[in-house]
mmCIF file of C-alpha atoms in Angstrom:
data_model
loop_
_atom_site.group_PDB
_atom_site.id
_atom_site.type_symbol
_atom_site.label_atom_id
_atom_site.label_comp_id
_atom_site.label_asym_id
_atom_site.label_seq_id
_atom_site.Cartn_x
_atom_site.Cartn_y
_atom_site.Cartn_z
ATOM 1 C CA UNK A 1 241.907 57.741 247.256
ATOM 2 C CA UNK A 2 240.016 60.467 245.861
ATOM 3 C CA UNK A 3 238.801 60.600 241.860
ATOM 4 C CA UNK A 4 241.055 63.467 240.391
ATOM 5 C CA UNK A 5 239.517 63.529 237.550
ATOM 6 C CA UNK A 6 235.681 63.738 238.889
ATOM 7 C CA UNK A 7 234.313 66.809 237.889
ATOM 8 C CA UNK A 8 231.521 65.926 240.236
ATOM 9 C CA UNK A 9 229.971 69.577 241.833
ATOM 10 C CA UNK A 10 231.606 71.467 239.587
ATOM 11 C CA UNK A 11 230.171 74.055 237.004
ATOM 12 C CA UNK A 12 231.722 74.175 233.578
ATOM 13 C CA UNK A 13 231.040 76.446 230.775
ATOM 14 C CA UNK A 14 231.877 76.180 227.320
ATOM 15 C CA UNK A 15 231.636 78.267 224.381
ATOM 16 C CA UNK A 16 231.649 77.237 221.069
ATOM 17 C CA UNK A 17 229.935 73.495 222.606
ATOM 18 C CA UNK A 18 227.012 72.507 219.773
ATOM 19 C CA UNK A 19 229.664 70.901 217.823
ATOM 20 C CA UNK A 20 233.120 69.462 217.583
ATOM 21 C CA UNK A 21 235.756 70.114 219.709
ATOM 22 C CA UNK A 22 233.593 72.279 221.881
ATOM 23 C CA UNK A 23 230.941 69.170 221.846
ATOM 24 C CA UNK A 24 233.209 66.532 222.929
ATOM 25 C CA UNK A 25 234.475 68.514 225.928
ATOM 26 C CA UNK A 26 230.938 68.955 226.810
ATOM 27 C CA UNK A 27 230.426 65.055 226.611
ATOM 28 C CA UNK A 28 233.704 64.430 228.363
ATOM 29 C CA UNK A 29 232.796 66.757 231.551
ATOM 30 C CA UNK A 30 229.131 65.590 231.483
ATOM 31 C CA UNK A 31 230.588 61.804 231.950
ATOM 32 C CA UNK A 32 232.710 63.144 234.612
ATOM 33 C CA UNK A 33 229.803 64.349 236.554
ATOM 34 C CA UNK A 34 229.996 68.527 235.658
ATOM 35 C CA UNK A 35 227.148 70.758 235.420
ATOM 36 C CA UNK A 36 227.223 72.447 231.879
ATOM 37 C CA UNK A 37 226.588 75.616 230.928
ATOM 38 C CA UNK A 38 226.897 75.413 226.852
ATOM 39 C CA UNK A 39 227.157 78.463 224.452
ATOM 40 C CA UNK A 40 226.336 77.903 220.745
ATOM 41 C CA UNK A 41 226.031 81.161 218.758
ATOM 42 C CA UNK A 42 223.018 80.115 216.442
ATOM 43 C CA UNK A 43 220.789 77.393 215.833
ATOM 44 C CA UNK A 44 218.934 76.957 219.103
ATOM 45 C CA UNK A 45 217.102 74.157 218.340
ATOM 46 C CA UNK A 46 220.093 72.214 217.684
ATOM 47 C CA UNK A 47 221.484 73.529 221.075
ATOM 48 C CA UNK A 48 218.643 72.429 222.571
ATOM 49 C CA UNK A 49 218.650 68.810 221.255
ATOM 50 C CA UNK A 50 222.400 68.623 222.270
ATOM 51 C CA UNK A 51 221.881 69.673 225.940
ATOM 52 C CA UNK A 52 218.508 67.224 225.934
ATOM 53 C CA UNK A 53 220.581 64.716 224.821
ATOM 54 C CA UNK A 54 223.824 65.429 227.289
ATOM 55 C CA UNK A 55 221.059 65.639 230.475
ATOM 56 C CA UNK A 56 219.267 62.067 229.597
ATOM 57 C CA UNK A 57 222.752 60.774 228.602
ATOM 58 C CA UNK A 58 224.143 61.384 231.907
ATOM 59 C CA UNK A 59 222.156 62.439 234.452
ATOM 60 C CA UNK A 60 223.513 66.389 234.675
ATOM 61 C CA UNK A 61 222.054 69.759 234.769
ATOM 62 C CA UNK A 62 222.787 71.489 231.014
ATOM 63 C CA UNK A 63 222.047 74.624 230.449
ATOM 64 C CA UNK A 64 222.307 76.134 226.819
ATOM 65 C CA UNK A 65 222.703 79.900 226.171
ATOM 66 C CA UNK A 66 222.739 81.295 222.658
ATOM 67 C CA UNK A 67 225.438 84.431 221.606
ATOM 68 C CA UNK A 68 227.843 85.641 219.857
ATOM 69 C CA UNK A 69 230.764 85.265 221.742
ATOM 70 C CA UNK A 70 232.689 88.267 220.362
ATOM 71 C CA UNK A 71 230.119 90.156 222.058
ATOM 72 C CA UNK A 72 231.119 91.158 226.115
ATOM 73 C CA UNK A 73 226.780 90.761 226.914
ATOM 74 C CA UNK A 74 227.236 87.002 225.755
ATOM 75 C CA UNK A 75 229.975 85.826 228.553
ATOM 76 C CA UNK A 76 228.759 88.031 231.094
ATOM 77 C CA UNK A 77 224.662 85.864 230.491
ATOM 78 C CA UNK A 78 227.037 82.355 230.588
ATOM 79 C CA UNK A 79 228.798 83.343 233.839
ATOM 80 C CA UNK A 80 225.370 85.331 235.843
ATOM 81 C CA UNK A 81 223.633 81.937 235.019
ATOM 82 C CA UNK A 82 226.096 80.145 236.592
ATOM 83 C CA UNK A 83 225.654 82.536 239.897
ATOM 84 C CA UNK A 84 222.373 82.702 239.204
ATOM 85 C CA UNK A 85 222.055 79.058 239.228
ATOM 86 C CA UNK A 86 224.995 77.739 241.233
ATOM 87 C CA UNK A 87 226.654 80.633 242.969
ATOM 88 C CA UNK A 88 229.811 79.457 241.852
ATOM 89 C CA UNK A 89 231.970 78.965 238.393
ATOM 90 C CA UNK A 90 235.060 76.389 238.246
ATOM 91 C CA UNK A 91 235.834 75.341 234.849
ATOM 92 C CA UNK A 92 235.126 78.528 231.533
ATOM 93 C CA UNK A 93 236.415 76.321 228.449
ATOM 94 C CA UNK A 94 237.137 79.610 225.572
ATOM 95 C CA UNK A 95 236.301 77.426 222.375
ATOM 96 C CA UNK A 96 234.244 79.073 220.135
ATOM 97 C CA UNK A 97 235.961 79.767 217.261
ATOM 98 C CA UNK A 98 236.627 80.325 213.485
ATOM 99 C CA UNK A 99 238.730 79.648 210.584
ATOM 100 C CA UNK A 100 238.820 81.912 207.762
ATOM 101 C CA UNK A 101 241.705 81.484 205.497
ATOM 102 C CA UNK A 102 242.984 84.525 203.312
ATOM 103 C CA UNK A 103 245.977 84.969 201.768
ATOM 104 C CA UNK A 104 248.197 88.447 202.587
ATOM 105 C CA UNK A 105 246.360 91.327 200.033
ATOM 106 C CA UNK A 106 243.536 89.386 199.881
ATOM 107 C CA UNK A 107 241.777 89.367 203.050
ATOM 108 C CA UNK A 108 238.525 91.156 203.521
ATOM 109 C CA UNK A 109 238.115 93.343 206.838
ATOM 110 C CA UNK A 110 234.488 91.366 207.504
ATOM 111 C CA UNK A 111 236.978 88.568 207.909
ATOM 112 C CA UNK A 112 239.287 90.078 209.889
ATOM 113 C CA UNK A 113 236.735 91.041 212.469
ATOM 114 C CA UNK A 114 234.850 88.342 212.519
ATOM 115 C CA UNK A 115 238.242 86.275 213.209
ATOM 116 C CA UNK A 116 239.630 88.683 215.908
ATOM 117 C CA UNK A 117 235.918 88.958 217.251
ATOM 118 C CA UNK A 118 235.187 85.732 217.849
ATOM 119 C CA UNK A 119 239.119 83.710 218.225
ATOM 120 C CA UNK A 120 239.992 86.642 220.193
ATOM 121 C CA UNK A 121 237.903 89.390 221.806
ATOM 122 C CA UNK A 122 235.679 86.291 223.043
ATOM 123 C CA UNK A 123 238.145 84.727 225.129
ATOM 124 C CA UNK A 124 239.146 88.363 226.621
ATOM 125 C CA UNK A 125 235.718 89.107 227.419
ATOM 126 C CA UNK A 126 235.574 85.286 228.600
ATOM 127 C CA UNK A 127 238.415 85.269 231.168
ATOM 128 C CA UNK A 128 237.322 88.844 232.343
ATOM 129 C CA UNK A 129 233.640 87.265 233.074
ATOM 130 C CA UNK A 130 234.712 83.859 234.713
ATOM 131 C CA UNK A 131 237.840 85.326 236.509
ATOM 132 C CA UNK A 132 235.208 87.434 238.726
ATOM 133 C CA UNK A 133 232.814 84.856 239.962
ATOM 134 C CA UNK A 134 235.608 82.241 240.132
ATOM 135 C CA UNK A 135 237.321 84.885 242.673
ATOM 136 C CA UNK A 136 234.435 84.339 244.904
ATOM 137 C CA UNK A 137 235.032 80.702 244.915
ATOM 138 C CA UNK A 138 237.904 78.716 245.672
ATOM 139 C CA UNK A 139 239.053 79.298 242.575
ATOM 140 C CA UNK A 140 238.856 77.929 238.955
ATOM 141 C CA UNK A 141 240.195 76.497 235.731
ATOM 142 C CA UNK A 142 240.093 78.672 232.537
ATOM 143 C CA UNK A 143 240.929 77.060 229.334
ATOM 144 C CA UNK A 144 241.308 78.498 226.025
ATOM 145 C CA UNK A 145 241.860 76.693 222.998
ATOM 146 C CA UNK A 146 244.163 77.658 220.573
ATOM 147 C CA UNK A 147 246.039 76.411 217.500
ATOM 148 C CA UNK A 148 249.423 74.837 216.401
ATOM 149 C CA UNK A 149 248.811 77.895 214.029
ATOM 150 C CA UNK A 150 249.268 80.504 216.891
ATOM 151 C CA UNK A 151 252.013 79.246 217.738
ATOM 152 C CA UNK A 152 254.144 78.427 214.164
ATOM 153 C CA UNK A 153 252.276 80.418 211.670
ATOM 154 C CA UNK A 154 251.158 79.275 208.471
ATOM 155 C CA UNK A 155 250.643 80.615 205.039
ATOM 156 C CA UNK A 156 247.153 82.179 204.155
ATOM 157 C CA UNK A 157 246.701 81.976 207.695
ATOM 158 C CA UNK A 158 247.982 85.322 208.919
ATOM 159 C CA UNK A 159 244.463 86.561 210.347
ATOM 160 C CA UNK A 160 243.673 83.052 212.245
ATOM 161 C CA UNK A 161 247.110 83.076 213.366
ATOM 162 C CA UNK A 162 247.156 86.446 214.601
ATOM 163 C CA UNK A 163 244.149 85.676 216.463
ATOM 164 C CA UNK A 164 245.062 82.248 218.285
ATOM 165 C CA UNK A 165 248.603 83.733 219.106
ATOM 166 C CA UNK A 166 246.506 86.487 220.994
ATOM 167 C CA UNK A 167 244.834 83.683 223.468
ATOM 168 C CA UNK A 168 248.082 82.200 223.833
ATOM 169 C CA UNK A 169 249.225 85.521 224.859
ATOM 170 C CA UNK A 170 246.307 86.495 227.281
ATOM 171 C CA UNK A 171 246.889 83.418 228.467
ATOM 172 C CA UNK A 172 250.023 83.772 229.715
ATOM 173 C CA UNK A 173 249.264 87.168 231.419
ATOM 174 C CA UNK A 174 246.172 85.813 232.892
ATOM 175 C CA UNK A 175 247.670 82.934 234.633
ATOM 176 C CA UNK A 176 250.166 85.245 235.965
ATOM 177 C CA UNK A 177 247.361 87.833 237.829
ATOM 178 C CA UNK A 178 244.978 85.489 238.809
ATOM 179 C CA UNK A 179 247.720 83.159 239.988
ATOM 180 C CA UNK A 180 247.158 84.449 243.568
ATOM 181 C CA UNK A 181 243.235 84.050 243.632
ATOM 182 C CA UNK A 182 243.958 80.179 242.518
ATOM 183 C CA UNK A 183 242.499 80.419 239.111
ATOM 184 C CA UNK A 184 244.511 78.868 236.855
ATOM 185 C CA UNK A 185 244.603 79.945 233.170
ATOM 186 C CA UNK A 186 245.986 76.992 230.195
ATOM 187 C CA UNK A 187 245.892 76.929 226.556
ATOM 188 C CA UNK A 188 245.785 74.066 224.708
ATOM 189 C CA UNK A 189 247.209 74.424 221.289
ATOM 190 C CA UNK A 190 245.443 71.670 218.801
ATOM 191 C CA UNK A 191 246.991 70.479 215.471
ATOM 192 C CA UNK A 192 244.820 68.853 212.558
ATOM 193 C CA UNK A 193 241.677 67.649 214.262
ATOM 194 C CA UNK A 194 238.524 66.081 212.172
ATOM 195 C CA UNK A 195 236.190 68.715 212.476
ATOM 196 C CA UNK A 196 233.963 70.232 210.622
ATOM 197 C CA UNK A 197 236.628 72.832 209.772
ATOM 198 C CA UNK A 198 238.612 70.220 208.172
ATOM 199 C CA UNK A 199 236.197 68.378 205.655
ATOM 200 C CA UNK A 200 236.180 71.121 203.364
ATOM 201 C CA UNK A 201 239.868 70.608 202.586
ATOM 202 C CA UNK A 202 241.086 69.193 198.904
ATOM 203 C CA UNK A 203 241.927 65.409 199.349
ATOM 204 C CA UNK A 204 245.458 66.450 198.404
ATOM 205 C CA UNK A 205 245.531 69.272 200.657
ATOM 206 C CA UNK A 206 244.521 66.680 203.538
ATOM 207 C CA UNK A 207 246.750 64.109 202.380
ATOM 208 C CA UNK A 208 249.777 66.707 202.702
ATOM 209 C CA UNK A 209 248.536 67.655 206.487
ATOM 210 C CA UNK A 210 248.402 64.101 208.121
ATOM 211 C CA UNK A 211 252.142 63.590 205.885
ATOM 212 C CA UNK A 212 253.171 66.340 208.711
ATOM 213 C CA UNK A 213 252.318 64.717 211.731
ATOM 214 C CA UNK A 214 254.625 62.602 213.523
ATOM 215 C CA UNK A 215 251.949 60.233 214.799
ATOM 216 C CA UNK A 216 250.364 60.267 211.270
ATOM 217 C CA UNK A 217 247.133 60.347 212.248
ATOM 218 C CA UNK A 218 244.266 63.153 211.989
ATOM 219 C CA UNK A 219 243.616 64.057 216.052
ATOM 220 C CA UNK A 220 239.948 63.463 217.154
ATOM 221 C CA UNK A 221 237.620 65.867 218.787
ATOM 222 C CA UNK A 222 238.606 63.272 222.447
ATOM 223 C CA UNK A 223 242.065 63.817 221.962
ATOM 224 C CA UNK A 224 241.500 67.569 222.608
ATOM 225 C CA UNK A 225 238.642 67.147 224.951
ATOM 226 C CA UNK A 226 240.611 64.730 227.272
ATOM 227 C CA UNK A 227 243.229 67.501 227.743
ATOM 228 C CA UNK A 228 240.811 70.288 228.565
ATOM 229 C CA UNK A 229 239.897 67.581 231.198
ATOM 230 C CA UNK A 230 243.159 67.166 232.905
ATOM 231 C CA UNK A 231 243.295 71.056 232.873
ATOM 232 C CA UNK A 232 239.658 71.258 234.336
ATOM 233 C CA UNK A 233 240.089 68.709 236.937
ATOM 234 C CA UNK A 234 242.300 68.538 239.943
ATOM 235 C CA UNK A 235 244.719 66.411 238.039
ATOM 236 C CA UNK A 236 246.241 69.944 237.330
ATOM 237 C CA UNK A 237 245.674 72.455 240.574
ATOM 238 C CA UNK A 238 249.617 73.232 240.194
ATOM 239 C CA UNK A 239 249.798 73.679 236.039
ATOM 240 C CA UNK A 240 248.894 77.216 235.020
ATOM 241 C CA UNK A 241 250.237 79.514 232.462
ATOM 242 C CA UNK A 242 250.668 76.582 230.224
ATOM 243 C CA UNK A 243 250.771 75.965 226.162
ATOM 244 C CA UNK A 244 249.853 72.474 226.191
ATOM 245 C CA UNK A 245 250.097 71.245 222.481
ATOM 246 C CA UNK A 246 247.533 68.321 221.375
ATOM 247 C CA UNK A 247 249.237 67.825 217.551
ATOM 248 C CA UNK A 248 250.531 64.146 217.387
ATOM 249 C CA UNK A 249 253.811 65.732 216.923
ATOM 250 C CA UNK A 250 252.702 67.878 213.656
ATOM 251 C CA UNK A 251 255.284 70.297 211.868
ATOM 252 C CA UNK A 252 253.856 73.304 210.169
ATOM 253 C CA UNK B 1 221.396 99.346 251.974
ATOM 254 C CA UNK B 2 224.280 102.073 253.746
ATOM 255 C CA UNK B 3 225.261 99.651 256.289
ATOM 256 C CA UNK B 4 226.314 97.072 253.934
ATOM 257 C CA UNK B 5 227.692 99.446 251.886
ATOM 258 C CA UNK B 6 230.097 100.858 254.399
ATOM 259 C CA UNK B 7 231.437 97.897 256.296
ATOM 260 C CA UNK B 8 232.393 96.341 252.986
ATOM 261 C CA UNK B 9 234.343 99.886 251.830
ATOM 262 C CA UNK B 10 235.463 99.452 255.633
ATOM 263 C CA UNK B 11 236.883 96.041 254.935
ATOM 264 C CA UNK B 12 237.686 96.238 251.443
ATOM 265 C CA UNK B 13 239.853 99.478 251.651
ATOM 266 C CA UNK B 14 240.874 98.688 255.174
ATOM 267 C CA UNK B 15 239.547 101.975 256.567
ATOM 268 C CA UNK B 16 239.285 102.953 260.214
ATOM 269 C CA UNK B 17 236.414 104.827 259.654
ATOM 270 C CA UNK B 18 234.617 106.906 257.354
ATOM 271 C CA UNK B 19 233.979 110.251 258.588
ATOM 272 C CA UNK B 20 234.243 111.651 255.659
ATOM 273 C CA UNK B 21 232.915 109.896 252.616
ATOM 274 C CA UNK B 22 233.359 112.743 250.422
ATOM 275 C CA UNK B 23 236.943 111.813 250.014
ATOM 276 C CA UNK B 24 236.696 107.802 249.143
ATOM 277 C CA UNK B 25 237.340 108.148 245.414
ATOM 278 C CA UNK B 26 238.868 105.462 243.398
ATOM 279 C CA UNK B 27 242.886 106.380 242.845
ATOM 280 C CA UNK B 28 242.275 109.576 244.800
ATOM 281 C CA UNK B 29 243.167 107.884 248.317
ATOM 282 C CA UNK B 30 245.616 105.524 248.921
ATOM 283 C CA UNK B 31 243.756 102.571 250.035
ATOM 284 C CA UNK B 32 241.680 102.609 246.777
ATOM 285 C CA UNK B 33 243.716 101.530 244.123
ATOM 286 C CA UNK B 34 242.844 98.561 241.343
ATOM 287 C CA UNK B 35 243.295 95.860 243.034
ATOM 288 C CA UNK B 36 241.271 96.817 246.039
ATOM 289 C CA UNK B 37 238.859 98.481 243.480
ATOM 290 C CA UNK B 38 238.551 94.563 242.670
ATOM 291 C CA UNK B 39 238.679 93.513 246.369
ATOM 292 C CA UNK B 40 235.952 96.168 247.212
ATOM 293 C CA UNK B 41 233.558 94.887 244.289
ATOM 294 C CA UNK B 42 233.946 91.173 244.711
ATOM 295 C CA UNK B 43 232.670 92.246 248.628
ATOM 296 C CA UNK B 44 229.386 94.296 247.200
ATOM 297 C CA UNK B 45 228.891 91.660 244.898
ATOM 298 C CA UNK B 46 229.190 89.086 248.245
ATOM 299 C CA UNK B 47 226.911 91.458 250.325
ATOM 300 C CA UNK B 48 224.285 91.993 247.914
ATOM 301 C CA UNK B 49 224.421 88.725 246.356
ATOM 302 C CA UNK B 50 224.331 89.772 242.257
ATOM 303 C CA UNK B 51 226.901 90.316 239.896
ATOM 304 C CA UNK B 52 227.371 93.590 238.733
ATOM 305 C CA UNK B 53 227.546 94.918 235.121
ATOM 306 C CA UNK B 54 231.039 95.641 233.778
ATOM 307 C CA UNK B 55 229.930 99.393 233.072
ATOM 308 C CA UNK B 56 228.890 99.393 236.541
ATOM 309 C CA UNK B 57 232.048 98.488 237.866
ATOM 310 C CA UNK B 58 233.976 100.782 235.704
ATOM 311 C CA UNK B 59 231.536 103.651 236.980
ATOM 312 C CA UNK B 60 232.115 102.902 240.609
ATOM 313 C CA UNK B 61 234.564 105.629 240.804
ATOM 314 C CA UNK B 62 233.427 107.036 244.423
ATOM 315 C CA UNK B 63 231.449 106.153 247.452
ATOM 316 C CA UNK B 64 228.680 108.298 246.260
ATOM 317 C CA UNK B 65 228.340 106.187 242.774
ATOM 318 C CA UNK B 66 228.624 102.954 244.954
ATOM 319 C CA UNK B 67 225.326 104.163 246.732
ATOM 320 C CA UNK B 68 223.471 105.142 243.615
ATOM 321 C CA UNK B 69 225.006 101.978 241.042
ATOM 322 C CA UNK B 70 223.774 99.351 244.418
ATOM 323 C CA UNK B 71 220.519 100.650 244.765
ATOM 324 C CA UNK B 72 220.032 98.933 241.375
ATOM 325 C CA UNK B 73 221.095 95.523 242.934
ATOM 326 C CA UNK B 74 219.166 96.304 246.639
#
């Protein structure tokens, strides 16, 4: 019986991968056998140490590509290395992103642009880039991540939320056109996971968020990565257009 | 370079023939609408083995523009 969830001679890319959720994907596909092609937007050398690390760890080709995702030049240098390298693209994770809070009145346009830019405009210019090498394949996976935000709303969150709603809706018409070439097109929507972009919250503040999930539990960086891996592997060729939400049952 | 060029506009837009290249602009004939604009640039990119640049692929408005933009990639 075959391994459905080998990613063995496939060729992933992920943005957003020198750290959290975008980092344990990377580890999770690595273990599975993928070839990675990892986009940080700054701090090469750490980039560097990560896909040194990944390589020696488990015996894959990693490739690490520094840009600003909001920018179309940085998805189109992720997907020509993977034809330059491989000829073919099967898994694009869209996980770069950023969280900047603001409440209504308050909210600086830097902010705004920067959070449409990069949660947004990244994973357009992301699908667009994948979608056309993946049509010269068999086909693909292309996941974005988005947010329990996206989906509920939340207060001083109307700028992330805006923006994560967005990939939820490109989503949904993506899977729908590139349906017929095979490429499916997911989002997964996560809840409170320990990232970075949680450990500046107030201990209160904190306290209150894991009070709202069912499970009552923060969700790790694995929980997320181990459903971008049943969307990137043939566990799911017949799941596309889908919200899959990773929130242990939170309530916003 | 023209041979490739042609059979994949031959394949891509499903053309008999092209007597008259003149007339293969994108949305101007039938056979060249978006999605075989897609269909017709996934072929080039096949042929000449690259990827083309977005602009590129926006420009490619006419069989004249394909021969100039895939010089670039010949």
């Amino acid at each position: 019986m075959p391994d459905l969830l080998s990613l063995a001679g496939k060729v992933a890319i992920i943005t957003g991968a020198a750290r959290g959720i975008g980092s344990a994907i990377a580890e999770n596909f690595a273990a599975r056998g993928a070839s990675l092609i990892l986009n940080a937007r700054s701090d090469g050398e750490r980039l560097d140490a990560y896909c040194s690390e990944l390589k020696s760890s488990f015996n894959v080709p990693v490739v690490g590509i520094l840009g600003d995702i909001s920018k179309a030049e940085t998805s189109s240098a992720l997907v020509a290395s993977a034809f330059s390298n491989y000829r073919r693209l099967d898994i694009y994770v869209n996980n770069a992103g950023v969280l900047l809070d603001g409440l209504i009145g308050m909210v600086p346009q830097s902010d705004i642009d920067e959070s449409i830019g990069v949660n947004l405009i990244g994973v357009l210019h992301g699908i667009q880039s994948a979608a056309r090498l993946m049509k010269r394949g068999d086909g693909g996976s292309i996941i974005n991540i988005s947010s329990i935000i996206g989906r509920v709303g939340n207060q001083g969150q109307m700028v992330y939320a805006s923006s994560k709603a967005g990939v939820i809706g490109a989503t949904l018409s993506a899977a729908k056109e590139l349906a017929p070439a095979n490429i499916r097109v997911n989002v997964i929507a996560p809840g409170f996971i320990d990232t970075d972009m949680v450990k500046q919250l107030p201990t209160a503040k904190f306290d209150e968020r894991i009070a709202s999930i069912a499970m009552q539990r923060i969700g790790s960086p694995d929980d997320i990565a181990n459903a971008a891996l049943f969307l990137g592997s043939d566990l799911s060729t017949y799941v596309t257009g889908q919200v899959l939400g990773v929130d242990g049952g939170m309530l916003v | 370079m023209n041979d490739k060029i042609d059979t994949v506009f031959l394949e891509a837009l499903g053309l008999d023939n092209l007597d008259d290249k003149s007339i293969l602009k994108y949305n101007e004939i039938e056979a060249w609408d978006s999605v075989a604009h897609m269909t017709l640039i996934a072929g080039l990119e096949d042929a000449f083995d690259c990827m083309l640049d977005m602009d590129d692929i926006i420009d490619m408005s006419s069989y004249d523009m394909a021969v100039k933009i895939m010089a670039k990639y010949a």
